XYZ file of N, CA and C in Angstrom:
822
model
N 16.737 24.617 -3.136
C 15.898 24.085 -2.056
C 14.915 23.064 -2.665
N 14.982 21.800 -2.235
C 14.131 20.776 -2.834
C 13.184 20.189 -1.789
N 12.489 19.116 -2.192
C 11.486 18.519 -1.306
C 12.112 17.997 -0.020
N 13.284 17.342 -0.164
C 13.939 16.777 1.026
C 14.328 17.872 2.014
N 14.820 18.983 1.487
C 15.228 20.092 2.361
C 14.019 20.652 3.117
N 12.922 20.832 2.392
C 11.694 21.336 3.037
C 11.188 20.338 4.085
N 11.234 19.050 3.749
C 10.766 18.023 4.693
C 11.605 18.024 5.966
N 12.949 18.130 5.804
C 13.826 18.179 6.990
C 13.513 19.396 7.848
N 13.313 20.540 7.188
C 12.975 21.775 7.932
C 11.659 21.586 8.680
N 10.690 20.955 8.032
C 9.387 20.760 8.659
C 9.466 19.813 9.856
N 10.319 18.796 9.740
C 10.490 17.864 10.863
C 11.088 18.596 12.064
N 12.122 19.439 11.807
C 12.733 20.202 12.905
C 11.705 21.132 13.553
N 10.952 21.854 12.714
C 9.940 22.759 13.258
C 8.842 21.998 13.990
N 8.504 20.822 13.443
C 7.445 20.021 14.057
C 7.801 19.574 15.463
N 9.065 19.180 15.658
C 9.468 18.723 16.989
C 9.787 19.876 17.934
N 9.809 21.114 17.409
C 9.952 22.288 18.281
C 8.593 22.924 18.582
N 7.580 22.449 17.882
C 6.251 23.032 18.011
C 5.571 22.557 19.303
N 5.148 23.481 20.180
C 4.472 23.057 21.423
C 3.217 22.228 21.154
N 2.545 22.508 20.034
C 1.350 21.729 19.712
C 1.687 20.243 19.535
N 2.861 19.960 18.958
C 3.251 18.558 18.737
C 3.378 17.823 20.071
N 3.979 18.492 21.071
C 4.154 17.841 22.365
C 2.829 17.759 23.134
N 1.969 18.733 22.899
C 0.639 18.647 23.504
C -0.101 17.415 22.972
N -0.046 17.231 21.640
C -0.703 16.067 21.049
C 0.032 14.767 21.409
N 1.362 14.838 21.563
C 2.117 13.643 21.953
C 1.670 13.153 23.329
N 1.565 14.080 24.289
C 1.133 13.705 25.638
C -0.313 13.211 25.618
N -1.161 13.955 24.903
C -2.579 13.583 24.849
C -2.771 12.221 24.193
N -2.068 11.996 23.080
C -2.235 10.714 22.387
C -1.640 9.558 23.206
N -0.567 9.813 23.951
C 0.007 8.768 24.805
C -0.992 8.366 25.892
N -1.615 9.363 26.532
C -2.640 9.061 27.545
C -3.825 8.347 26.906
N -4.161 8.783 25.711
C -5.259 8.164 24.968
C -4.943 6.698 24.670
N -3.702 6.419 24.250
C -3.295 5.040 23.937
C -3.318 4.163 25.188
N -2.902 4.747 26.331
C -2.943 3.984 27.588
C -4.379 3.649 27.964
N -5.283 4.604 27.746
C -6.695 4.340 28.032
C -7.227 3.221 27.137
N -6.845 3.231 25.861
C -7.264 2.163 24.951
C -6.726 0.826 25.402
N -5.477 0.835 25.897
C -4.856 -0.409 26.349
C -5.653 -1.051 27.476
N -6.004 -0.252 28.471
C -6.707 -0.817 29.624
C -8.160 -1.161 29.298
N -8.754 -0.399 28.366
C -10.089 -0.779 27.895
C -10.032 -2.136 27.224
N -9.009 -2.323 26.398
C -8.858 -3.578 25.666
C -8.583 -4.743 26.622
N -7.752 -4.472 27.650
C -7.411 -5.522 28.608
C -8.642 -6.004 29.360
N -9.502 -5.049 29.724
C -10.723 -5.419 30.442
C -11.664 -6.246 29.575
N -11.647 -5.916 28.250
C -12.584 -6.610 27.359
C -12.046 -7.935 26.863
N -10.701 -8.166 26.967
C -10.088 -9.398 26.491
C -10.478 -9.659 25.029
N -10.244 -8.644 24.191
C -10.584 -8.775 22.775
C -9.676 -9.788 22.094
N -10.175 -10.339 20.981
C -9.411 -11.330 20.261
C -8.274 -10.725 19.476
N -7.374 -11.561 19.025
C -6.204 -11.108 18.288
C -6.524 -11.105 16.800
N -6.312 -9.947 16.181
C -6.463 -9.863 14.743
C -7.885 -10.044 14.270
N -8.881 -9.940 15.149
C -10.269 -10.095 14.747
C -11.028 -8.828 15.112
N -12.145 -8.612 14.393
C -12.956 -7.465 14.723
C -13.918 -7.844 15.838
N -13.870 -7.101 16.926
C -14.764 -7.323 18.048
C -15.444 -6.004 18.384
N -16.412 -6.068 19.274
C -17.084 -4.845 19.700
C -16.099 -3.863 20.304
N -15.149 -4.399 21.089
C -14.170 -3.514 21.711
C -13.203 -2.936 20.692
N -12.835 -3.739 19.666
C -11.981 -3.203 18.600
C -12.698 -2.056 17.891
N -14.009 -2.222 17.650
C -14.787 -1.156 17.033
C -14.834 0.090 17.899
N -14.956 -0.104 19.219
C -14.965 1.049 20.122
C -13.638 1.794 20.065
N -12.539 1.033 20.038
C -11.221 1.662 19.972
C -11.032 2.393 18.640
N -11.535 1.800 17.551
C -11.463 2.473 16.249
C -12.231 3.784 16.270
N -13.419 3.761 16.855
C -14.234 4.977 16.904
C -13.559 6.062 17.741
N -12.893 5.666 18.831
C -12.180 6.652 19.642
C -11.020 7.265 18.862
N -10.300 6.427 18.119
C -9.221 6.943 17.269
C -9.779 7.859 16.179
N -10.947 7.493 15.686
C -11.596 8.280 14.635
C -11.971 9.671 15.151
N -12.296 9.776 16.426
C -12.617 11.080 16.997
C -11.365 11.937 17.173
N -10.264 11.315 17.560
C -9.084 12.068 17.985
C -8.115 12.392 16.835
N -7.735 11.381 16.057
C -6.646 11.562 15.093
C -6.952 12.560 13.963
N -8.137 12.516 13.332
C -8.386 13.508 12.280
C -8.283 14.946 12.780
N -8.798 15.217 13.992
C -8.729 16.579 14.534
C -7.279 16.975 14.791
N -6.490 16.063 15.350
C -5.073 16.350 15.603
C -4.340 16.629 14.292
N -4.598 15.807 13.287
C -3.918 15.976 11.996
C -4.330 17.277 11.321
N -5.621 17.594 11.362
C -6.101 18.821 10.734
C -5.464 20.056 11.378
N -5.349 20.048 12.689
C -4.792 21.216 13.375
C -3.291 21.342 13.139
N -2.552 20.234 13.226
C -1.105 20.304 13.011
C -0.791 20.748 11.578
N -1.472 20.162 10.600
C -1.186 20.473 9.206
C -1.575 21.884 8.815
N -2.788 22.299 9.176
C -3.255 23.639 8.784
C -2.484 24.732 9.524
N -2.148 24.513 10.801
C -1.380 25.508 11.555
C 0.025 25.670 10.979
N 0.590 24.571 10.459
C 1.940 24.647 9.899
C 1.989 25.624 8.729
N 0.948 25.611 7.891
C 0.915 26.495 6.724
C 0.576 27.929 7.146
N -0.447 28.084 7.983
C -0.876 29.442 8.354
C 0.140 30.151 9.244
N 0.901 29.396 10.046
C 1.937 30.026 10.874
C 2.980 30.713 10.002
N 3.325 30.068 8.883
C 4.313 30.677 7.974
C 3.745 31.944 7.340
N 2.425 31.994 7.131
C 1.811 33.218 6.598
C 1.875 34.333 7.630
N 1.538 34.017 8.883
C 1.508 35.044 9.932
C 2.906 35.534 10.292
N 3.910 34.647 10.202
C 5.284 35.035 10.546
C 6.000 35.759 9.412
N 5.399 35.791 8.236
C 6.036 36.444 7.097
C 6.933 35.539 6.285
N 7.124 34.289 6.723
C 7.980 33.366 5.967
C 7.366 33.029 4.608
N 6.026 33.099 4.545
C 5.319 32.783 3.308
C 5.796 33.701 2.176
N 5.797 35.024 2.427
C 6.215 35.975 1.393
C 7.682 35.774 1.034
N 8.516 35.449 2.039
C 9.938 35.229 1.771
C 10.143 34.001 0.883
N 9.414 32.937 1.174
C 9.555 31.711 0.389
C 9.092 31.913 -1.049
N 8.056 32.738 -1.216
C 7.549 32.979 -2.569
C 8.568 33.713 -3.433
N 9.508 34.412 -2.796
C 10.532 35.136 -3.555
C 11.686 34.228 -3.968
N 11.771 33.023 -3.400
C 12.835 32.082 -3.746
C 12.458 31.315 -5.024
N 13.488 30.813 -5.725
C 13.197 29.948 -6.890
C 12.754 28.559 -6.441
N 11.663 28.525 -5.705
C 11.134 27.273 -5.145
C 9.727 27.049 -5.677
N 9.491 25.894 -6.262
C 8.156 25.622 -6.805
C 7.179 25.363 -5.670
N 5.926 25.735 -5.898
C 4.885 25.522 -4.877
C 4.684 24.038 -4.602
N 4.815 23.222 -5.636
C 4.623 21.776 -5.447
C 5.694 21.209 -4.530
N 6.962 21.610 -4.731
C 8.043 21.118 -3.864
C 7.816 21.568 -2.422
N 7.356 22.808 -2.258
C 7.160 23.328 -0.904
C 6.052 22.564 -0.176
N 4.900 22.384 -0.841
C 3.785 21.707 -0.166
C 4.047 20.210 0.021
N 4.658 19.561 -0.978
C 4.964 18.125 -0.827
C 5.993 17.917 0.280
N 6.995 18.820 0.345
C 7.984 18.729 1.423
C 7.339 18.903 2.787
N 6.416 19.868 2.888
C 5.710 20.060 4.155
C 4.883 18.823 4.502
N 4.213 18.272 3.493
C 3.372 17.081 3.724
C 4.224 15.938 4.287
N 5.364 15.673 3.644
C 6.219 14.561 4.086
C 6.736 14.816 5.508
N 7.199 16.048 5.756
C 7.754 16.366 7.071
C 6.720 16.236 8.182
N 5.530 16.788 7.953
C 4.481 16.727 8.994
C 4.022 15.287 9.191
N 3.936 14.531 8.097
C 3.487 13.133 8.240
C 4.488 12.313 9.067
N 5.773 12.600 8.892
C 6.787 11.910 9.712
C 6.611 12.272 11.190
N 6.322 13.552 11.475
C 6.095 13.975 12.869
C 4.873 13.265 13.448
N 3.785 13.215 12.675
C 2.565 12.548 13.152
C 2.817 11.051 13.351
N 3.560 10.444 12.420
C 3.887 9.019 12.567
C 4.686 8.775 13.851
N 5.613 9.700 14.155
C 6.393 9.569 15.390
C 5.491 9.682 16.619
N 4.530 10.622 16.597
C 3.611 10.792 17.733
C 2.768 9.536 17.936
N 2.199 9.023 16.844
C 1.330 7.845 16.938
C 2.132 6.612 17.367
N 3.318 6.439 16.776
C 4.148 5.279 17.122
C 4.597 5.338 18.576
N 4.944 6.550 19.045
C 5.350 6.690 20.450
C 4.192 6.330 21.383
N 2.987 6.795 21.025
C 1.830 6.512 21.874
C 1.553 5.022 21.982
N 1.541 4.329 20.843
C 1.286 2.889 20.879
C 2.461 2.138 21.522
N 3.698 2.631 21.257
C 4.860 1.988 21.862
C 4.840 2.092 23.373
N 4.507 3.295 23.881
C 4.416 3.495 25.332
C 3.327 2.602 25.930
N 2.203 2.508 25.227
C 1.117 1.653 25.725
C 1.570 0.195 25.784
N 2.356 -0.221 24.769
C 2.849 -1.596 24.768
C 3.790 -1.875 25.929
N 4.696 -0.918 26.216
C 5.660 -1.106 27.314
C 4.940 -1.125 28.664
N 4.032 -0.162 28.859
C 3.275 -0.114 30.123
C 2.440 -1.381 30.280
N 1.864 -1.842 29.177
C 1.055 -3.054 29.238
C 1.850 -4.278 29.662
N 3.119 -4.335 29.263
C 3.970 -5.470 29.651
C 4.186 -5.498 31.169
N 4.343 -4.305 31.760
C 4.593 -4.246 33.206
C 3.331 -4.539 34.022
N 2.178 -4.188 33.467
C 0.929 -4.351 34.218
C 0.127 -5.571 33.762
N 0.730 -6.391 32.916
C 0.042 -7.598 32.466
C -1.169 -7.338 31.614
N -1.169 -6.198 30.915
C -2.306 -5.852 30.045
C -1.799 -5.623 28.628
N -0.932 -6.504 28.175
C -0.286 -6.324 26.875
C -1.309 -6.337 25.746
N -1.150 -5.355 24.853
C -2.023 -5.281 23.683
C -1.556 -6.324 22.663
N -2.441 -7.229 22.217
C -2.040 -8.247 21.231
C -1.449 -7.592 19.992
N -0.385 -8.214 19.450
C 0.327 -7.610 18.326
C -0.593 -7.400 17.125
N -1.512 -8.337 16.877
C -2.429 -8.198 15.745
C -3.331 -6.994 15.899
N -3.879 -6.794 17.099
C -4.755 -5.651 17.355
C -3.971 -4.350 17.308
N -2.759 -4.367 17.907
C -1.931 -3.166 17.899
C -1.547 -2.747 16.488
N -1.158 -3.737 15.650
C -0.781 -3.431 14.270
C -1.979 -2.907 13.476
N -3.152 -3.487 13.741
C -4.372 -3.032 13.060
C -4.690 -1.582 13.415
N -4.632 -1.249 14.707
C -4.940 0.114 15.139
C -3.900 1.110 14.643
N -2.622 0.680 14.605
C -1.565 1.557 14.092
C -1.783 1.831 12.602
N -2.098 0.786 11.841
C -2.363 0.962 10.403
C -3.562 1.872 10.173
N -4.613 1.657 10.936
C -5.811 2.497 10.832
C -5.477 3.953 11.131
N -4.667 4.184 12.157
C -4.300 5.546 12.548
C -3.486 6.234 11.452
N -2.513 5.515 10.880
C -1.656 6.113 9.860
C -2.418 6.366 8.560
N -3.383 5.497 8.246
C -4.198 5.720 7.050
C -5.066 6.968 7.211
N -5.668 7.118 8.393
C -6.472 8.325 8.648
C -5.621 9.583 8.513
N -4.432 9.553 9.098
C -3.550 10.719 9.045
C -3.082 10.989 7.622
N -2.850 9.926 6.846
C -2.389 10.064 5.465
C -3.374 10.900 4.631
N -4.656 10.649 4.795
C -5.659 11.371 4.004
C -5.968 12.733 4.626
N -6.169 12.768 5.936
C -6.563 14.028 6.572
C -5.446 15.068 6.544
N -4.189 14.635 6.405
C -3.105 15.621 6.324
C -3.198 16.411 5.022
N -3.563 15.755 3.929
C -3.759 16.480 2.664
C -4.894 17.495 2.814
N -5.957 17.107 3.525
C -7.057 18.033 3.783
C -6.588 19.204 4.653
N -5.709 18.915 5.613
C -5.168 19.970 6.484
C -4.318 20.961 5.696
N -3.491 20.448 4.773
C -2.668 21.330 3.941
C -3.565 22.236 3.091
N -4.634 21.663 2.586
C -5.578 22.456 1.777
C -6.225 23.557 2.629
N -6.658 23.203 3.840
C -7.269 24.199 4.734
C -6.275 25.318 5.061
N -5.027 24.921 5.336
C -4.006 25.925 5.632
C -3.738 26.847 4.455
N -3.831 26.315 3.252
C -3.577 27.116 2.050
C -4.654 28.170 1.835
N -5.908 27.820 2.089
C -7.005 28.770 1.839
C -7.292 29.673 3.052
N -6.690 29.383 4.206
C -6.921 30.190 5.410
C -5.861 31.293 5.506
N -6.281 32.455 6.032
C -5.355 33.575 6.151
C -4.562 33.535 7.448
N -5.127 32.939 8.485
C -4.436 32.895 9.767
C -4.873 31.650 10.543
N -4.293 31.476 11.745
C -4.566 30.263 12.525
C -6.004 30.186 13.019
N -6.610 31.354 13.262
C -8.000 31.313 13.730
C -8.926 30.783 12.640
N -8.700 31.231 11.407
C -9.499 30.698 10.304
C -9.238 29.210 10.116
N -7.967 28.816 10.233
C -7.622 27.400 10.084
C -8.267 26.562 11.186
N -8.266 27.101 12.417
C -8.883 26.379 13.534
C -10.386 26.217 13.322
N -11.034 27.304 12.907
C -12.477 27.256 12.669
C -12.824 26.257 11.563
N -12.072 26.324 10.455
C -12.337 25.415 9.332
C -12.049 23.962 9.722
N -10.966 23.730 10.454
C -10.595 22.356 10.844
C -11.668 21.732 11.736
N -12.097 22.497 12.743
C -13.106 21.966 13.670
C -14.435 21.753 12.945
N -14.814 22.688 12.072
C -16.079 22.553 11.342
C -16.080 21.316 10.451
N -14.987 21.114 9.706
C -14.898 19.946 8.815
C -14.855 18.658 9.628
N -14.147 18.682 10.751
C -14.077 17.495 11.613
C -15.477 17.139 12.145
N -16.218 18.147 12.598
C -17.577 17.887 13.086
C -18.447 17.305 11.981
N -18.324 17.873 10.776
C -19.148 17.418 9.655
C -18.810 15.962 9.256
N -17.532 15.655 9.114
C -17.132 14.332 8.610
C -17.191 13.234 9.667
N -16.961 13.591 10.924
C -16.839 12.553 11.964
C -18.079 12.466 12.854
N -18.580 13.618 13.312
C -19.673 13.591 14.279
C -21.058 13.647 13.626
N -21.233 14.571 12.674
C -22.564 14.804 12.112
C -22.898 13.857 10.968
N -21.901 13.172 10.411
C -22.111 12.344 9.222
C -23.205 11.287 9.382
N -23.171 10.451 10.434
C -24.217 9.415 10.557
C -25.619 9.990 10.658
N -25.767 11.086 11.411
C -27.088 11.704 11.563
C -27.579 12.243 10.229
N -26.680 12.888 9.470
C -27.064 13.438 8.171
C -27.446 12.323 7.191
N -26.708 11.216 7.249
C -27.009 10.089 6.360
C -28.410 9.554 6.635
N -28.710 9.360 7.916
C -30.015 8.800 8.286
C -31.151 9.752 7.927
N -30.954 11.043 8.223
C -32.030 12.016 8.019
C -32.288 12.333 6.551
N -31.261 12.266 5.711
C -31.431 12.675 4.312
C -31.663 11.512 3.355
N -31.198 10.305 3.694
C -31.274 9.196 2.743
C -32.442 8.247 3.004
N -33.062 8.356 4.177
C -34.094 7.394 4.542
C -35.333 7.477 3.645
N -35.545 8.625 3.007
C -36.739 8.791 2.179
C -36.541 8.334 0.738
N -35.342 7.908 0.357
C -35.060 7.509 -1.022
C -35.505 6.080 -1.273
N -35.843 5.770 -2.540
C -36.173 4.379 -2.851
C -34.906 3.538 -2.952
N -35.063 2.226 -3.051
C -33.933 1.311 -2.901
C -32.826 1.560 -3.921
N -33.183 1.657 -5.214
C -32.165 1.790 -6.250
C -31.401 3.106 -6.121
N -32.118 4.182 -5.848
C -31.463 5.478 -5.673
C -30.609 5.470 -4.407
N -31.126 4.814 -3.361
C -30.409 4.765 -2.084
C -29.084 4.027 -2.236
N -29.092 2.906 -2.965
C -27.868 2.110 -3.148
C -26.766 2.939 -3.804
N -27.102 3.595 -4.901
C -26.105 4.400 -5.616
C -25.654 5.591 -4.780
N -26.604 6.206 -4.091
C -26.279 7.388 -3.291
C -25.343 7.045 -2.148
N -25.596 5.925 -1.464
C -24.746 5.541 -0.337
C -23.328 5.245 -0.807
N -23.198 4.564 -1.952
C -21.859 4.280 -2.478
C -21.094 5.567 -2.770
N -21.779 6.548 -3.343
C -21.113 7.796 -3.724
C -20.736 8.624 -2.485
N -21.711 8.810 -1.588
C -21.435 9.668 -0.428
C -20.412 9.043 0.506
N -20.355 7.699 0.536
C -19.334 7.045 1.359
C -17.941 7.369 0.844
N -17.784 7.405 -0.478
C -16.478 7.706 -1.059
C -16.070 9.161 -0.842
N -17.044 10.018 -0.478
C -16.747 11.434 -0.261
C -16.279 11.727 1.162
N -16.328 10.727 2.030
C -15.918 10.924 3.418
C -14.740 9.993 3.736
N -13.502 10.531 3.828
C -12.336 9.662 4.076
C -12.408 8.917 5.403
N -13.009 9.538 6.416
C -13.128 8.849 7.706
C -14.052 7.644 7.579
N -15.121 7.786 6.798
C -16.112 6.718 6.685
C -15.589 5.556 5.832
N -15.003 5.860 4.651
C -14.588 4.730 3.823
C -13.351 4.020 4.397
N -12.520 4.747 5.172
C -11.392 4.082 5.839
C -11.909 3.137 6.923
N -12.879 3.604 7.697
C -13.451 2.767 8.766
C -14.133 1.528 8.180
N -14.922 1.720 7.134
C -15.631 0.591 6.538
C -14.652 -0.429 5.967
N -13.640 0.054 5.259
C -12.672 -0.865 4.647
C -11.943 -1.698 5.714
N -11.470 -1.029 6.777
C -10.710 -1.746 7.805
C -11.583 -2.774 8.525
N -12.834 -2.413 8.823
C -13.723 -3.339 9.522
C -14.035 -4.550 8.648
N -14.303 -4.322 7.378
C -14.635 -5.437 6.481
C -13.432 -6.352 6.300
N -12.237 -5.779 6.208
C -11.044 -6.600 6.033
C -10.742 -7.446 7.266
N -11.266 -7.021 8.430
C -11.108 -7.828 9.653
C -12.251 -8.824 9.821
N -13.134 -8.871 8.849
C -14.246 -9.821 8.915
C -15.397 -9.355 9.765
N -15.475 -8.044 10.027
C -16.554 -7.529 10.877
C -17.641 -6.815 10.109
N -17.770 -7.087 8.818
C -18.755 -6.387 7.997
C -20.183 -6.588 8.450
N -20.428 -7.661 9.208
C -21.788 -7.939 9.669
C -22.335 -6.843 10.577
N -21.442 -6.047 11.195
C -21.925 -5.008 12.112
C -22.694 -3.913 11.365
N -22.463 -3.809 10.062
C -23.178 -2.799 9.277
C -24.579 -3.262 8.868
N -24.835 -4.568 8.983
C -26.114 -5.101 8.523
C -26.010 -5.565 7.083
N -26.816 -6.559 6.677
C -26.699 -7.133 5.327
C -26.970 -6.138 4.213
N -27.897 -5.210 4.415
C -28.218 -4.254 3.361
C -27.082 -3.270 3.143
N -26.581 -2.733 4.233
C -25.532 -1.720 4.104
C -24.257 -2.323 3.525
N -23.909 -3.529 3.975
C -22.687 -4.156 3.469
C -22.834 -4.482 1.988
N -24.061 -4.714 1.544
C -24.289 -4.942 0.120
C -24.097 -3.650 -0.669
N -24.533 -2.541 -0.083
C -24.414 -1.248 -0.768
C -22.956 -0.821 -0.920
N -22.141 -1.130 0.069
C -20.722 -0.742 0.000
C -19.870 -1.981 -0.255
N -20.323 -2.852 -1.140
C -19.655 -4.124 -1.406
C -18.283 -4.004 -2.029
N -17.919 -2.816 -2.519
C -16.602 -2.651 -3.133
C -15.483 -3.005 -2.154
N -15.691 -2.713 -0.853
C -14.627 -2.933 0.137
C -14.354 -4.417 0.351
N -15.386 -5.241 0.217
C -15.204 -6.669 0.460
C -14.924 -7.478 -0.790
N -14.885 -6.837 -1.942
C -14.633 -7.565 -3.186
C -13.159 -7.953 -3.305
N -12.861 -8.764 -4.321
C -11.471 -9.213 -4.514
C -10.545 -8.047 -4.851
N -11.105 -6.989 -5.402
C -10.304 -5.808 -5.738
C -10.473 -4.700 -4.684
N -11.021 -5.053 -3.521
C -11.294 -4.053 -2.494
C -10.061 -3.284 -2.063
N -8.936 -3.981 -1.876
C -7.698 -3.305 -1.461
C -7.217 -2.354 -2.542
N -7.295 -2.801 -3.809
C -6.876 -1.930 -4.920
C -7.769 -0.692 -4.996
N -9.090 -0.889 -4.835
C -10.014 0.246 -4.844
C -9.659 1.234 -3.723
N -9.383 0.685 -2.543
C -9.102 1.534 -1.390
C -7.813 2.337 -1.601
N -6.756 1.684 -2.115
C -5.486 2.391 -2.351
C -5.681 3.506 -3.375
N -6.377 3.184 -4.468
C -6.634 4.198 -5.503
C -7.437 5.354 -4.928
N -8.432 5.032 -4.102
C -9.275 6.064 -3.498
C -8.458 6.999 -2.605
N -7.570 6.426 -1.797
C -6.712 7.249 -0.922
C -5.814 8.154 -1.756
N -5.204 7.585 -2.807
C -4.299 8.375 -3.654
C -5.063 9.493 -4.362
N -6.268 9.182 -4.850
C -7.069 10.206 -5.528
C -7.398 11.342 -4.580
N -7.791 11.017 -3.349
C -8.107 12.048 -2.361
C -6.903 12.950 -2.107
N -5.744 12.336 -1.818
C -4.541 13.118 -1.508
C -4.104 13.915 -2.728
N -4.108 13.286 -3.895
C -3.677 13.972 -5.123
C -4.581 15.174 -5.423
N -5.893 14.990 -5.308
C -6.827 16.083 -5.606
C -6.615 17.270 -4.659
N -6.516 16.987 -3.367
C -6.370 18.071 -2.390
C -5.031 18.786 -2.539
N -3.956 18.021 -2.733
C -2.634 18.643 -2.866
C -2.527 19.427 -4.169
N -3.069 18.872 -5.240
C -3.026 19.572 -6.532
C -3.818 20.872 -6.470
N -4.975 20.844 -5.808
C -5.777 22.061 -5.665
C -5.051 23.105 -4.829
N -4.409 22.664 -3.749
C -3.646 23.596 -2.903
C -2.493 24.227 -3.694
N -1.802 23.408 -4.476
C -0.692 23.929 -5.292
C -1.209 24.939 -6.316
N -2.339 24.636 -6.917
C -2.928 25.558 -7.908
C -3.275 26.902 -7.259
N -3.818 26.852 -6.054
C -4.196 28.092 -5.360
C -2.959 28.946 -5.074
N -1.873 28.303 -4.655
C -0.646 29.064 -4.374
C -0.066 29.651 -5.660
N -0.024 28.840 -6.707
C 0.522 29.329 -7.978
C -0.313 30.480 -8.520
N -1.618 30.390 -8.352
C -2.493 31.475 -8.811
C -2.228 32.752 -8.009
N -1.996 32.578 -6.695
C -1.673 33.737 -5.867
C -0.351 34.364 -6.261
N 0.609 33.521 -6.662
C 1.907 34.056 -7.108
C 1.761 34.875 -8.393
N 0.963 34.368 -9.310
C 0.815 35.060 -10.599
C 0.090 36.388 -10.439
N -0.870 36.416 -9.500
C -1.675 37.646 -9.329
C -1.188 38.492 -8.159
N -0.053 38.140 -7.596
C 0.506 38.933 -6.484
C -0.286 38.760 -5.226
């Protein structure tokens, strides 16, 4: 049993999972709402506008939570059904099992997101509210990048959780912390620091939040860095530098590698200690 076999199994289970269809319907309705919001605003093509930022923020609220729940439930369901103990008895490495699950779930999420944007594009053609290809491609890329990082976090949550209720509690708590509470915490805790300490602190804490550094990178690459203000854009200048794309790719890989490696270590440790 190798990574490809596990990934195929995960894809089959993913498309049989009622949660996947719940998120498929919800994300399709969500994409249609974004389409008509965009049509009313007449946003530019391939440029960062206020409406593009609003659509990004809406995606930022929805996609990480969907990814966290799908990924963590996939792991904890196998624990509750007893498949976890059965798999541990097979000559299957923990790394192959988790990487296979990651690939399979990511393909399912990619299908959900692509279907949602595709449906919005088709409906938009009939109603004369077509989403510009540049904006659509930007939002699709942003969505897949968010899912790419948050899925590794979901696998980690599923690994340390004993059941779906624990996974649900942890997923919602982390989502609230990273997406909803983050700006308030930044303002309340960093405002008292002096300039030099503040600059270094903002750079570090930004790299610790995948939702935040993905949003900042995408906005700056669209030329919308001015929305952050001159001081803030100076503090997170790595995203706009000539090596900004390389920094961002390395950062994403480090996040996924760290979370997946830690999850694999936890499983292997559990195997050794029974």
